[in-house]
Amino acid sequence: MKKILVIDDDRDIREQVVTVLQYEGFQTMSADNGRSGVKLAKKHLPDLIICDVTMPEVSGYRVLADIRSNPMTENVPFIFLTGMVSPEDMRRGMRLGADDYLTKPFNVEELLAAIQTRFERHEASQKQIETLRKNLSGMLPHELRTPLTSLLGFAQYLTTYAKDLAKDPVEIEEVGKALYDSAIRLNRLVENYLLHADLILMEQTPEKQEYWRQSSIPILTKAIVPMMARRTLERFGRENDLHLELCEATLYMVEEHLAKILDLLLDNACKFSEDGAPILLASRIEQRRWCLSITDFGRGMTDEQIALVGAYMQFDREVHEQQGAGLGLAIVQKLLDFYLGDLKIESIPNQNTIVTISLPVGEAQ
């Protein structure tokens, strides 16, 4: 039996909601103020919380912040009860982690529909997280171990031969670079893992997706894309391999998200092609969409491998070293979803791979 906590200082509303929930077969508990509500939540760990926004002493926002800051309750679905809600209030709630708003006055059908939706999305999210954990259990330990082993090995080397190295600045520089490269690799792995996990959770909250879209800014692609692309290729020492055939377009999105999409796609293009092989970026406008194709002339992928693209999946690992956790395309797809974008992969094994993304444009020139 699902447990639902109702927090509202209005006795009539609180008792009406509790009565409806009990009639529908839910186990309930209630509190007439925010402080008592937080205590009940931590003690009984409800499956869902319904909370009024405006209450004396401890507001609904403070209750939500306390709930999200506790590891035992941080993932509990949370529905706000409120009067007329302004966009600013909704954004504040979304930033704190609210799942939904129910505007007073509401009827029984609206209340039950909101609860059912929250439970369905929470269960779907938990299933996705479990799938993620299963994929991680086989892949992530190796991926973490590789850069960590390098870091530990070079650190031990410095400790053991510190006196000898003091006389050889060139050797110190080489070891320092190796340590730096391993640390960067580990940092990128952790950042991508956390981003992917966060995107999975955000998929279950359309309000949060809309918040990101509303936070977007206009981006002129012909100016910003080359800078972003060169930044990635410089990491591989392959700036001279970059070839650009770009048109102008205006996108509306968070700049860091576009940078992440390009970085991950170009990172794969560099890994799966040889130094000196060209990497082509070409863009065009089709039906009010900006289409960017990234072509590398490397080992390519089979149709079966393309069909299996997903988080933490890698191919031919026994033949080819693959740094990173195979997260690139999965993160790209989820970021594109936020902006109503698309992803297409075409490849001929041992010849080339063309990855094309498309995004809605504002004003194309």
Tab-separated table of C-alpha atoms in Angstrom, residues 20 93 104 168 170 196-197 218 240 253 256 310 323 341 353:
chain	number	residue	atom	x	y	z
A	20	VAL	CA	-10.110	11.097	-0.617
A	93	GLY	CA	9.956	25.105	-7.133
A	104	LYS	CA	-6.431	25.368	-5.720
A	168	ASP	CA	66.042	15.567	-14.660
A	170	VAL	CA	62.511	16.737	-18.685
A	196	HIS	CA	23.824	11.093	-17.891
A	197	ALA	CA	22.320	10.086	-14.548
A	218	PRO	CA	20.330	32.774	-29.052
A	240	ASN	CA	44.836	20.468	-38.716
A	253	MET	CA	19.611	26.643	-26.242
A	256	GLU	CA	27.105	24.661	-22.531
A	310	GLY	CA	23.150	3.259	-25.646
A	323	GLN	CA	38.579	5.513	-23.482
A	341	GLY	CA	16.405	17.733	-31.795
A	353	THR	CA	30.906	7.357	-40.043
